[in-house]
Amino acid sequence: MLIWLILGLGALSLLVAFMYSRMVSSVSIEKGAESPQEVAKLTEISDAIAEGAMAFLKREYRILALFMVIFAVIIALTVNDPHTSIATGLYSAVSFMIGAGISVAAGYIGMKIATKGNVRTAAAARISLAESFGIAFKSGVVMGFGLTGLAILGMLFVYMGLDMLLPGIETHILMEILSGFALGGSSVALFARVGGGIYTKAADVGADLVGKVEAGIPEDDPRNPAVIADNVGDNVGDIAGMGADLFGSVAESTCAAMVIGAAAFTLLPAETRLSALLFPLFVSGIGIIASLISLFFIRPKTEEKVEGALKTALVLSTLLMLVGLYYPTMKMIPESFMIGTKEYHNSGVFICLAAGLISGLIIGLITEYFTSHRFKPVQEVADASKTGAATNIIYGLSLGYNSSVLPMLLMAITVVIGFSFAGMYGIAMAAIGMLGTIAVGLTIDAYGPVSDNAGGIAEMAGMGKDIRKRTDALDAAGNTTAAIGKGFAIGSAALTSLALTAAFLTRANLPEINMLNPEVMAGLFVGASLPFAFSAMTMRAVGKAAFEMIEEVRRQFRTIPGLLQGTARADYATCVDISTKASLRQMVAPGILVIASPLVVGFLFGVQMLAGMLIGALIVGVMLAISMANSGGAWDNAKKYIETGKLGGKGSDTHKAAVVGDTVGDPFKDTSGPALNILIKLMAIISLVFVPFFMNHGGWLTKMMK
Amino acid sequence: MLIWLILGLGALSLLVAFMYSRMVSSVSIEKGAESPQEVAKLTEISDAIAEGAMAFLKREYRILALFMVIFAVIIALTVNDPHTSIATGLYSAVSFMIGAGISVAAGYIGMKIATKGNVRTAAAARISLAESFGIAFKSGVVMGFGLTGLAILGMLFVYMGLDMLLPGIETHILMEILSGFALGGSSVALFARVGGGIYTKAADVGADLVGKVEAGIPEDDPRNPAVIADNVGDNVGDIAGMGADLFGSVAESTCAAMVIGAAAFTLLPAETRLSALLFPLFVSGIGIIASLISLFFIRPKTEEKVEGALKTALVLSTLLMLVGLYYPTMKMIPESFMIGTKEYHNSGVFICLAAGLISGLIIGLITEYFTSHRFKPVQEVADASKTGAATNIIYGLSLGYNSSVLPMLLMAITVVIGFSFAGMYGIAMAAIGMLGTIAVGLTIDAYGPVSDNAGGIAEMAGMGKDIRKRTDALDAAGNTTAAIGKGFAIGSAALTSLALTAAFLTRANLPEINMLNPEVMAGLFVGASLPFAFSAMTMRAVGKAAFEMIEEVRRQFRTIPGLLQGTARADYATCVDISTKASLRQMVAPGILVIASPLVVGFLFGVQMLAGMLIGALIVGVMLAISMANSGGAWDNAKKYIETGKLGGKGSDTHKAAVVGDTVGDPFKDTSGPALNILIKLMAIISLVFVPFFMNHGGWLTKMMK
């Protein structure tokens, strides 16, 4: 019964995505365009972007496939639970491959629709703002609901498949195998977020530094050879990267809850136990309904109302979730249950879910306060640009540092609530609560890059200033909601990572981690250093890849006669190719750091140090990620604030100083900051999946030395 | 006997300082100067700097005195150990005042000699490099040995005084009272490091932005009204601030070791116990001899050899310490002793000391690698300036992040060694080992700002290019060693803070801190957010104070006719006044954050959460501090690298981009970064001193809620 219900909700989500996808595809470009020439031009540009995006995906997937196979073999060989005769390693490896496969599919769908939606959004901007907004927004819906539906159904099918293939399997072992699914999703996210993040910013920074600064041509100018790569980057980083990241979060938090639940609910009667176990999936299902209802309230009539409408939907879906969750929680979670020696209640579980939901929303609003130029912080950064780039940077960095404090305190409160009301299970519930409104959240997130791309396409196709103004209005709203989305993604990544760590500890039978144990303390130190190492790598990666791009753009300006005069066509494909190759090459080192750290520390020093490392990386990673994302967002919007004519407007020295901040902010907010989500989650899920290995062979060096 | 020996070594240190101070004072300015006019000019400038510095100190001390009295009253009222009839609060308050007083005295002496040494160094540069170097170096010796001697003697006198006044007092209570001394020293450091740090960079950034960028006049040009304030800042921040910081570290690590030792050595016979207890002081004493010997090897003949000579002294003193410590450790520490249920040995204590010493040296060398333009990292930052300020910033930030990883791993290793070989006592011993060579370390540290000032004075007095070239050579060497000193200061602050936390846990009877306790976890989260909040505050403080300075400088350029033509004299005093007032006003908020956080968390939520908070703040604070200090150092030296004629040299666009990084780096390396040392140490020593209060009244809110 319950399984059918979840199945139905997951299918509903996919159905919504499918319907919206049809709606977007059915809009013809001709409808909006002025002339057949414009249609041709629009099609040409959007085809180039779509081709570039798919070319990147293809190359990325090839490397990904190789990586997945190797990693699957490692899992199959090492993750064997000694307490059972089932080949858990093999099953985990298969579960891993399925998770990865579904995540890839979700990313592919998102990219497909985004590259269809962008050109249609641009064309429709000729008709009206509402029309144009509608298409961008619908493209977002496809991403939001499609991904959520795939995540729910994927996990459910793996669960059901295992239950059928291995009748009588112990629940906790089943859940362990299911964790492989989450690891698969998260591994894809590593490629999508880190590789995509490097891609998008290498192209962006490269295009800006040569185009805007050296050649003096505006953004998105078709004469700039890197312009297509830049637009491809929006899709690659902001659509596929963000999607894979949040797909991972949903899968991981659900798995964490189920692993802990399997231990907590062992003693319940079979029927009750199943509903308690599958409860996390059901929460996501309710989220789909709440998100769906709030969709219908997003109908902005004027430019000013776009941002408000999107925010209303977020708030509304949170409220609907709160109301909708109460009854199911009280019904599906037993009135009282034990974790360790402590007794908890279903009402407590509801409080944990609510804490996650509410704090997610507040974190989003705090992020908005610090990154929107309607508020004081960003205006101060803009103001500081009057005395040059240096003060702009100082104020922007300090804004980022400052902006990460409240979200962290909020998370501390959420953690205390989660722990107090439902122990480790409560942490997982808080994470699931925070991710409850993911369908609408992702919709809004994906809407942004589509509008951004639409603006780029309108510019490149020479559709004129009025059209560009409309797409800019859509894009501006998308920028703010993107910042909210980033704050939310980091917050949920933190709780997810903590939930995974809790699940890891549950499985490793560690009821306590004494910080005064030297191994734990050393783990904390090592963990604290990882986000810094990782950020350094990703920032340098963007720098290096951008340099390659700069060289190429300069070469084209130098060697293609008539390019700057607009009489010759730039060689876009080579730039796309450079971004693709450079980003995939540059992501190897940070990728290895993420994957190897937990494996090496767990193997050499054991689970105590590994636990310390996960917590150390978590707290440092969250602070760094929030501050980077918000510094970046603030710099971007401080520049935009000046471009509205304030403080001297475009072209003034103040504006030039703000552009420096904006460029520094690019890798901050779109590469290094978001990539830290992957660092903290992926290390935790690897630790969880490899528990059997660590239990058998972990702490090799420590044992040797004793 | 032992007490006499420590007394003798402390007195020797003071004697060395006194002798060198006489040597510096006895050099007459006339000897080097070309003409009576030059003497007059030099004297005038150096008097202005000395006056400004003393004016700042006076005003700072007035506020400090008020703060000290209030804080002393709070200590007297709240820190009463219920296990004894002795009024521990009152004695702690007195001990606190003494510690503060001695730290103030040390800072005062340092400033006095630095403001005498700077002008003599400038004048002597006419004679020879060796002569000039000698004076700057001797001024440093006064600071290094004076401060170390005062610290040792101060603690010994308080110890002896308490022993006499309160015969039969239990050792652990005596040591608790002694902790008040360290708190006093550390509180002064808050004012000196944070207030001084804001002062120096507000003046520097303000002077640079208007002078160099707007008016186009060179650095240290006498036409710039902020130039005296800028030079005052070097003394205020780099001499008094650094000195108070390290004075605090020495006192704190010694107290931490003695508090833990008091618990560990309870069962030893009286005689053996005393020598084991006083062992930490004796280590510092041996450090004085090792430092003294290595002084005689610092005799650079040419400009290129200055930096090498200074570094040789550091390495040599480390080696001498290693050799010199072995026998006393084996003799004074009992062959075996117990901490909790574990047995440790004197050989283990030696290993801990050695680990601290060696890792301190390596951290210094790593810092040099990342901040000297002889190596690749800084050259890369310089290279990145070719594409503008944005890439300069991106590379500089990423360099900072990267540079903090190895030192952190090194500290992790040191912590494991310390813990494994002597438990909590081992951590304190590692800190004491790292600080063992402090006399020579501080000598080199203080040498830098004296040379820097000398350069400024030579410029202002118009002594000509050749002289300036000599002082620049001295300054350049000072820059590199200053970077080493900063790395070392942060490393020792981290170990000191950890040792204090260990002492705090020992006193609070917490043999373990379970990270899975929600309070501890929340504490980690809260702690992790503090360094970010604190850095945001200090960076904005510099920004705000610099703005006030900029306004004033602009006003003077506007309203004083003939100022830019060099025919009228700038109003230096007003600029000095603005820096003084602004810095003292801007340090209130970060100061309150540091002092209130442990008190509020301890009082409301109890010692478990407080312990979590200390560790969270420690690991995040160390990473942030190292990365900020090194980013700043690298930007500074990348600019200097370009100024040697590389990549287009001074005045090129590349140079302009590098200047942006340098300006951003100013508050990074001289305000926010070093101030984090104070954050992590002061919160820990406050926690330690207030343990009796927390034991009686701590966790008020937590208890209420239960």
PDB file of C-alpha atoms in Angstrom, chain B residues 409-596:
ATOM      1  CA  LEU B 409      48.931  18.383   8.890  1.00  0.00           C
ATOM      2  CA  LEU B 410      52.183  19.017  10.718  1.00  0.00           C
ATOM      3  CA  MET B 411      50.245  20.207  13.720  1.00  0.00           C
ATOM      4  CA  ALA B 412      48.070  17.116  13.520  1.00  0.00           C
ATOM      5  CA  ILE B 413      51.212  15.003  13.702  1.00  0.00           C
ATOM      6  CA  THR B 414      52.557  17.076  16.589  1.00  0.00           C
ATOM      7  CA  VAL B 415      49.270  16.669  18.444  1.00  0.00           C
ATOM      8  CA  VAL B 416      49.319  12.913  17.955  1.00  0.00           C
ATOM      9  CA  ILE B 417      52.917  12.719  19.173  1.00  0.00           C
ATOM     10  CA  GLY B 418      52.162  14.963  22.130  1.00  0.00           C
ATOM     11  CA  PHE B 419      49.077  13.017  23.112  1.00  0.00           C
ATOM     12  CA  SER B 420      50.658   9.628  22.584  1.00  0.00           C
ATOM     13  CA  PHE B 421      53.838  10.276  24.528  1.00  0.00           C
ATOM     14  CA  ALA B 422      52.556  12.377  27.409  1.00  0.00           C
ATOM     15  CA  GLY B 423      48.781  12.794  27.144  1.00  0.00           C
ATOM     16  CA  MET B 424      47.480  16.276  27.747  1.00  0.00           C
ATOM     17  CA  TYR B 425      50.819  17.228  29.268  1.00  0.00           C
ATOM     18  CA  GLY B 426      52.446  16.352  25.974  1.00  0.00           C
ATOM     19  CA  ILE B 427      50.374  18.921  24.093  1.00  0.00           C
ATOM     20  CA  ALA B 428      51.515  21.613  26.506  1.00  0.00           C
ATOM     21  CA  MET B 429      55.098  20.413  26.155  1.00  0.00           C
ATOM     22  CA  ALA B 430      54.888  20.608  22.369  1.00  0.00           C
ATOM     23  CA  ALA B 431      53.691  24.194  22.691  1.00  0.00           C
ATOM     24  CA  ILE B 432      56.503  25.013  25.075  1.00  0.00           C
ATOM     25  CA  GLY B 433      58.994  23.370  22.765  1.00  0.00           C
ATOM     26  CA  MET B 434      57.754  25.391  19.825  1.00  0.00           C
ATOM     27  CA  LEU B 435      58.079  28.572  21.874  1.00  0.00           C
ATOM     28  CA  GLY B 436      61.501  27.566  23.202  1.00  0.00           C
ATOM     29  CA  THR B 437      63.429  29.667  20.719  1.00  0.00           C
ATOM     30  CA  ILE B 438      61.180  32.657  21.235  1.00  0.00           C
ATOM     31  CA  ALA B 439      63.978  35.035  22.283  1.00  0.00           C
ATOM     32  CA  VAL B 440      65.786  34.715  18.984  1.00  0.00           C
ATOM     33  CA  GLY B 441      62.507  34.474  17.087  1.00  0.00           C
ATOM     34  CA  LEU B 442      61.225  37.721  18.504  1.00  0.00           C
ATOM     35  CA  THR B 443      64.582  39.361  17.902  1.00  0.00           C
ATOM     36  CA  ILE B 444      64.247  38.635  14.220  1.00  0.00           C
ATOM     37  CA  ASP B 445      60.589  39.631  14.215  1.00  0.00           C
ATOM     38  CA  ALA B 446      61.238  42.999  15.804  1.00  0.00           C
ATOM     39  CA  TYR B 447      64.212  43.618  13.536  1.00  0.00           C
ATOM     40  CA  GLY B 448      61.836  43.819  10.549  1.00  0.00           C
ATOM     41  CA  PRO B 449      59.661  46.790  11.507  1.00  0.00           C
ATOM     42  CA  VAL B 450      62.697  48.715  12.764  1.00  0.00           C
ATOM     43  CA  SER B 451      64.311  48.365   9.324  1.00  0.00           C
ATOM     44  CA  ASP B 452      61.014  49.166   7.644  1.00  0.00           C
ATOM     45  CA  ASN B 453      60.740  52.346   9.696  1.00  0.00           C
ATOM     46  CA  ALA B 454      64.352  53.204   8.973  1.00  0.00           C
ATOM     47  CA  GLY B 455      63.540  53.062   5.271  1.00  0.00           C
ATOM     48  CA  GLY B 456      60.575  55.350   5.788  1.00  0.00           C
ATOM     49  CA  ILE B 457      62.637  57.824   7.778  1.00  0.00           C
ATOM     50  CA  ALA B 458      65.434  57.814   5.182  1.00  0.00           C
ATOM     51  CA  GLU B 459      62.879  58.555   2.478  1.00  0.00           C
ATOM     52  CA  MET B 460      61.199  61.321   4.436  1.00  0.00           C
ATOM     53  CA  ALA B 461      64.496  62.913   5.351  1.00  0.00           C
ATOM     54  CA  GLY B 462      65.514  62.835   1.712  1.00  0.00           C
ATOM     55  CA  MET B 463      68.690  60.871   2.384  1.00  0.00           C
ATOM     56  CA  GLY B 464      68.913  59.805  -1.244  1.00  0.00           C
ATOM     57  CA  LYS B 465      68.563  56.653  -3.285  1.00  0.00           C
ATOM     58  CA  ASP B 466      71.710  54.840  -2.179  1.00  0.00           C
ATOM     59  CA  ILE B 467      70.766  54.979   1.463  1.00  0.00           C
ATOM     60  CA  ARG B 468      67.238  53.941   0.677  1.00  0.00           C
ATOM     61  CA  LYS B 469      68.574  50.980  -1.264  1.00  0.00           C
ATOM     62  CA  ARG B 470      70.468  49.798   1.824  1.00  0.00           C
ATOM     63  CA  THR B 471      67.491  50.138   4.121  1.00  0.00           C
ATOM     64  CA  ASP B 472      65.356  48.426   1.492  1.00  0.00           C
ATOM     65  CA  ALA B 473      67.722  45.469   1.521  1.00  0.00           C
ATOM     66  CA  LEU B 474      67.402  45.244   5.291  1.00  0.00           C
ATOM     67  CA  ASP B 475      63.642  45.624   5.026  1.00  0.00           C
ATOM     68  CA  ALA B 476      63.317  42.921   2.380  1.00  0.00           C
ATOM     69  CA  ALA B 477      65.095  40.421   4.595  1.00  0.00           C
ATOM     70  CA  GLY B 478      62.855  41.552   7.424  1.00  0.00           C
ATOM     71  CA  ASN B 479      59.779  40.910   5.307  1.00  0.00           C
ATOM     72  CA  THR B 480      60.636  37.308   4.730  1.00  0.00           C
ATOM     73  CA  THR B 481      61.579  36.665   8.327  1.00  0.00           C
ATOM     74  CA  ALA B 482      58.400  38.476   9.391  1.00  0.00           C
ATOM     75  CA  ALA B 483      56.418  35.986   7.352  1.00  0.00           C
ATOM     76  CA  ILE B 484      58.290  33.139   9.039  1.00  0.00           C
ATOM     77  CA  GLY B 485      57.567  34.769  12.368  1.00  0.00           C
ATOM     78  CA  LYS B 486      53.877  34.967  11.587  1.00  0.00           C
ATOM     79  CA  GLY B 487      53.661  31.302  10.672  1.00  0.00           C
ATOM     80  CA  PHE B 488      55.487  30.473  13.849  1.00  0.00           C
ATOM     81  CA  ALA B 489      53.221  32.742  15.935  1.00  0.00           C
ATOM     82  CA  ILE B 490      50.123  31.065  14.528  1.00  0.00           C
ATOM     83  CA  GLY B 491      51.500  27.570  15.006  1.00  0.00           C
ATOM     84  CA  SER B 492      52.450  28.245  18.588  1.00  0.00           C
ATOM     85  CA  ALA B 493      49.113  29.966  19.217  1.00  0.00           C
ATOM     86  CA  ALA B 494      47.357  26.836  17.993  1.00  0.00           C
ATOM     87  CA  LEU B 495      49.339  24.500  20.240  1.00  0.00           C
ATOM     88  CA  THR B 496      49.051  26.939  23.139  1.00  0.00           C
ATOM     89  CA  SER B 497      45.313  27.129  22.684  1.00  0.00           C
ATOM     90  CA  LEU B 498      45.083  23.358  22.548  1.00  0.00           C
ATOM     91  CA  ALA B 499      47.224  23.098  25.671  1.00  0.00           C
ATOM     92  CA  LEU B 500      44.966  25.583  27.431  1.00  0.00           C
ATOM     93  CA  THR B 501      41.935  23.608  26.331  1.00  0.00           C
ATOM     94  CA  ALA B 502      43.580  20.501  27.714  1.00  0.00           C
ATOM     95  CA  ALA B 503      44.257  22.321  30.992  1.00  0.00           C
ATOM     96  CA  PHE B 504      40.660  23.517  31.013  1.00  0.00           C
ATOM     97  CA  LEU B 505      39.418  19.952  30.563  1.00  0.00           C
ATOM     98  CA  THR B 506      41.766  18.716  33.252  1.00  0.00           C
ATOM     99  CA  ARG B 507      40.440  21.258  35.707  1.00  0.00           C
ATOM    100  CA  ALA B 508      36.828  20.740  34.674  1.00  0.00           C
ATOM    101  CA  ASN B 509      37.296  16.998  35.202  1.00  0.00           C
ATOM    102  CA  LEU B 510      36.230  16.097  31.718  1.00  0.00           C
ATOM    103  CA  PRO B 511      38.175  13.017  30.750  1.00  0.00           C
ATOM    104  CA  GLU B 512      36.293  12.835  27.476  1.00  0.00           C
ATOM    105  CA  ILE B 513      34.234  14.959  25.127  1.00  0.00           C
ATOM    106  CA  ASN B 514      31.871  12.985  23.008  1.00  0.00           C
ATOM    107  CA  MET B 515      31.371  14.683  19.683  1.00  0.00           C
ATOM    108  CA  LEU B 516      28.045  12.904  19.357  1.00  0.00           C
ATOM    109  CA  ASN B 517      26.759  14.749  22.371  1.00  0.00           C
ATOM    110  CA  PRO B 518      24.505  17.395  20.767  1.00  0.00           C
ATOM    111  CA  GLU B 519      25.932  20.134  22.959  1.00  0.00           C
ATOM    112  CA  VAL B 520      29.470  19.318  21.895  1.00  0.00           C
ATOM    113  CA  MET B 521      28.449  19.171  18.258  1.00  0.00           C
ATOM    114  CA  ALA B 522      26.641  22.492  18.539  1.00  0.00           C
ATOM    115  CA  GLY B 523      29.734  23.873  20.242  1.00  0.00           C
ATOM    116  CA  LEU B 524      31.863  22.782  17.295  1.00  0.00           C
ATOM    117  CA  PHE B 525      29.493  24.532  14.899  1.00  0.00           C
ATOM    118  CA  VAL B 526      29.394  27.718  16.961  1.00  0.00           C
ATOM    119  CA  GLY B 527      33.158  27.654  17.405  1.00  0.00           C
ATOM    120  CA  ALA B 528      33.693  27.196  13.687  1.00  0.00           C
ATOM    121  CA  SER B 529      31.676  30.325  12.980  1.00  0.00           C
ATOM    122  CA  LEU B 530      33.627  32.573  15.359  1.00  0.00           C
ATOM    123  CA  PRO B 531      36.862  33.024  13.373  1.00  0.00           C
ATOM    124  CA  PHE B 532      34.798  34.013  10.350  1.00  0.00           C
ATOM    125  CA  ALA B 533      32.730  36.483  12.369  1.00  0.00           C
ATOM    126  CA  PHE B 534      35.892  37.854  13.945  1.00  0.00           C
ATOM    127  CA  SER B 535      37.732  38.197  10.632  1.00  0.00           C
ATOM    128  CA  ALA B 536      34.768  39.929   9.044  1.00  0.00           C
ATOM    129  CA  MET B 537      34.754  42.403  11.917  1.00  0.00           C
ATOM    130  CA  THR B 538      38.468  43.144  11.838  1.00  0.00           C
ATOM    131  CA  MET B 539      38.547  43.491   8.054  1.00  0.00           C
ATOM    132  CA  ARG B 540      35.631  45.880   8.062  1.00  0.00           C
ATOM    133  CA  ALA B 541      37.261  47.721  10.941  1.00  0.00           C
ATOM    134  CA  VAL B 542      40.322  48.349   8.785  1.00  0.00           C
ATOM    135  CA  GLY B 543      38.087  49.398   5.928  1.00  0.00           C
ATOM    136  CA  LYS B 544      36.167  51.876   8.044  1.00  0.00           C
ATOM    137  CA  ALA B 545      39.214  53.306   9.777  1.00  0.00           C
ATOM    138  CA  ALA B 546      40.980  53.579   6.409  1.00  0.00           C
ATOM    139  CA  PHE B 547      38.030  55.513   5.001  1.00  0.00           C
ATOM    140  CA  GLU B 548      38.295  58.064   7.787  1.00  0.00           C
ATOM    141  CA  MET B 549      41.974  58.381   7.018  1.00  0.00           C
ATOM    142  CA  ILE B 550      41.317  58.776   3.303  1.00  0.00           C
ATOM    143  CA  GLU B 551      38.844  61.578   3.946  1.00  0.00           C
ATOM    144  CA  GLU B 552      41.363  63.398   6.089  1.00  0.00           C
ATOM    145  CA  VAL B 553      44.235  63.025   3.630  1.00  0.00           C
ATOM    146  CA  ARG B 554      42.030  64.225   0.797  1.00  0.00           C
ATOM    147  CA  ARG B 555      40.921  67.158   2.918  1.00  0.00           C
ATOM    148  CA  GLN B 556      44.520  68.154   3.566  1.00  0.00           C
ATOM    149  CA  PHE B 557      45.490  67.886  -0.090  1.00  0.00           C
ATOM    150  CA  ARG B 558      42.484  70.040  -0.904  1.00  0.00           C
ATOM    151  CA  THR B 559      42.787  72.691   1.794  1.00  0.00           C
ATOM    152  CA  ILE B 560      46.516  73.070   2.501  1.00  0.00           C
ATOM    153  CA  PRO B 561      47.960  75.154  -0.319  1.00  0.00           C
ATOM    154  CA  GLY B 562      51.379  74.069  -1.523  1.00  0.00           C
ATOM    155  CA  LEU B 563      51.223  70.657   0.139  1.00  0.00           C
ATOM    156  CA  LEU B 564      51.523  68.626  -3.041  1.00  0.00           C
ATOM    157  CA  GLN B 565      54.216  70.978  -4.349  1.00  0.00           C
ATOM    158  CA  GLY B 566      56.271  70.307  -1.224  1.00  0.00           C
ATOM    159  CA  THR B 567      56.242  73.914  -0.050  1.00  0.00           C
ATOM    160  CA  ALA B 568      53.833  73.433   2.844  1.00  0.00           C
ATOM    161  CA  ARG B 569      53.995  70.934   5.689  1.00  0.00           C
ATOM    162  CA  ALA B 570      51.288  68.318   6.162  1.00  0.00           C
ATOM    163  CA  ASP B 571      49.341  68.097   9.390  1.00  0.00           C
ATOM    164  CA  TYR B 572      50.640  64.703  10.509  1.00  0.00           C
ATOM    165  CA  ALA B 573      49.251  64.898  14.012  1.00  0.00           C
ATOM    166  CA  THR B 574      45.623  64.895  12.910  1.00  0.00           C
ATOM    167  CA  CYS B 575      46.198  61.728  10.899  1.00  0.00           C
ATOM    168  CA  VAL B 576      47.879  60.066  13.859  1.00  0.00           C
ATOM    169  CA  ASP B 577      44.945  61.095  15.970  1.00  0.00           C
ATOM    170  CA  ILE B 578      42.413  59.690  13.527  1.00  0.00           C
ATOM    171  CA  SER B 579      44.201  56.343  13.368  1.00  0.00           C
ATOM    172  CA  THR B 580      44.384  56.204  17.124  1.00  0.00           C
ATOM    173  CA  LYS B 581      40.746  56.985  17.749  1.00  0.00           C
ATOM    174  CA  ALA B 582      39.398  54.908  14.890  1.00  0.00           C
ATOM    175  CA  SER B 583      41.404  51.835  15.775  1.00  0.00           C
ATOM    176  CA  LEU B 584      40.428  51.930  19.428  1.00  0.00           C
ATOM    177  CA  ARG B 585      36.773  52.420  18.530  1.00  0.00           C
ATOM    178  CA  GLN B 586      36.791  49.684  15.913  1.00  0.00           C
ATOM    179  CA  MET B 587      38.346  47.108  18.214  1.00  0.00           C
ATOM    180  CA  VAL B 588      35.451  47.171  20.667  1.00  0.00           C
ATOM    181  CA  ALA B 589      33.161  44.854  18.710  1.00  0.00           C
ATOM    182  CA  PRO B 590      35.714  42.102  17.959  1.00  0.00           C
ATOM    183  CA  GLY B 591      37.038  42.434  21.515  1.00  0.00           C
ATOM    184  CA  ILE B 592      33.615  41.825  22.976  1.00  0.00           C
ATOM    185  CA  LEU B 593      33.099  38.847  20.702  1.00  0.00           C
ATOM    186  CA  VAL B 594      36.281  37.178  21.959  1.00  0.00           C
ATOM    187  CA  ILE B 595      35.654  37.796  25.635  1.00  0.00           C
ATOM    188  CA  ALA B 596      31.917  37.239  25.729  1.00  0.00           C
TER     189      ALA B 596
END
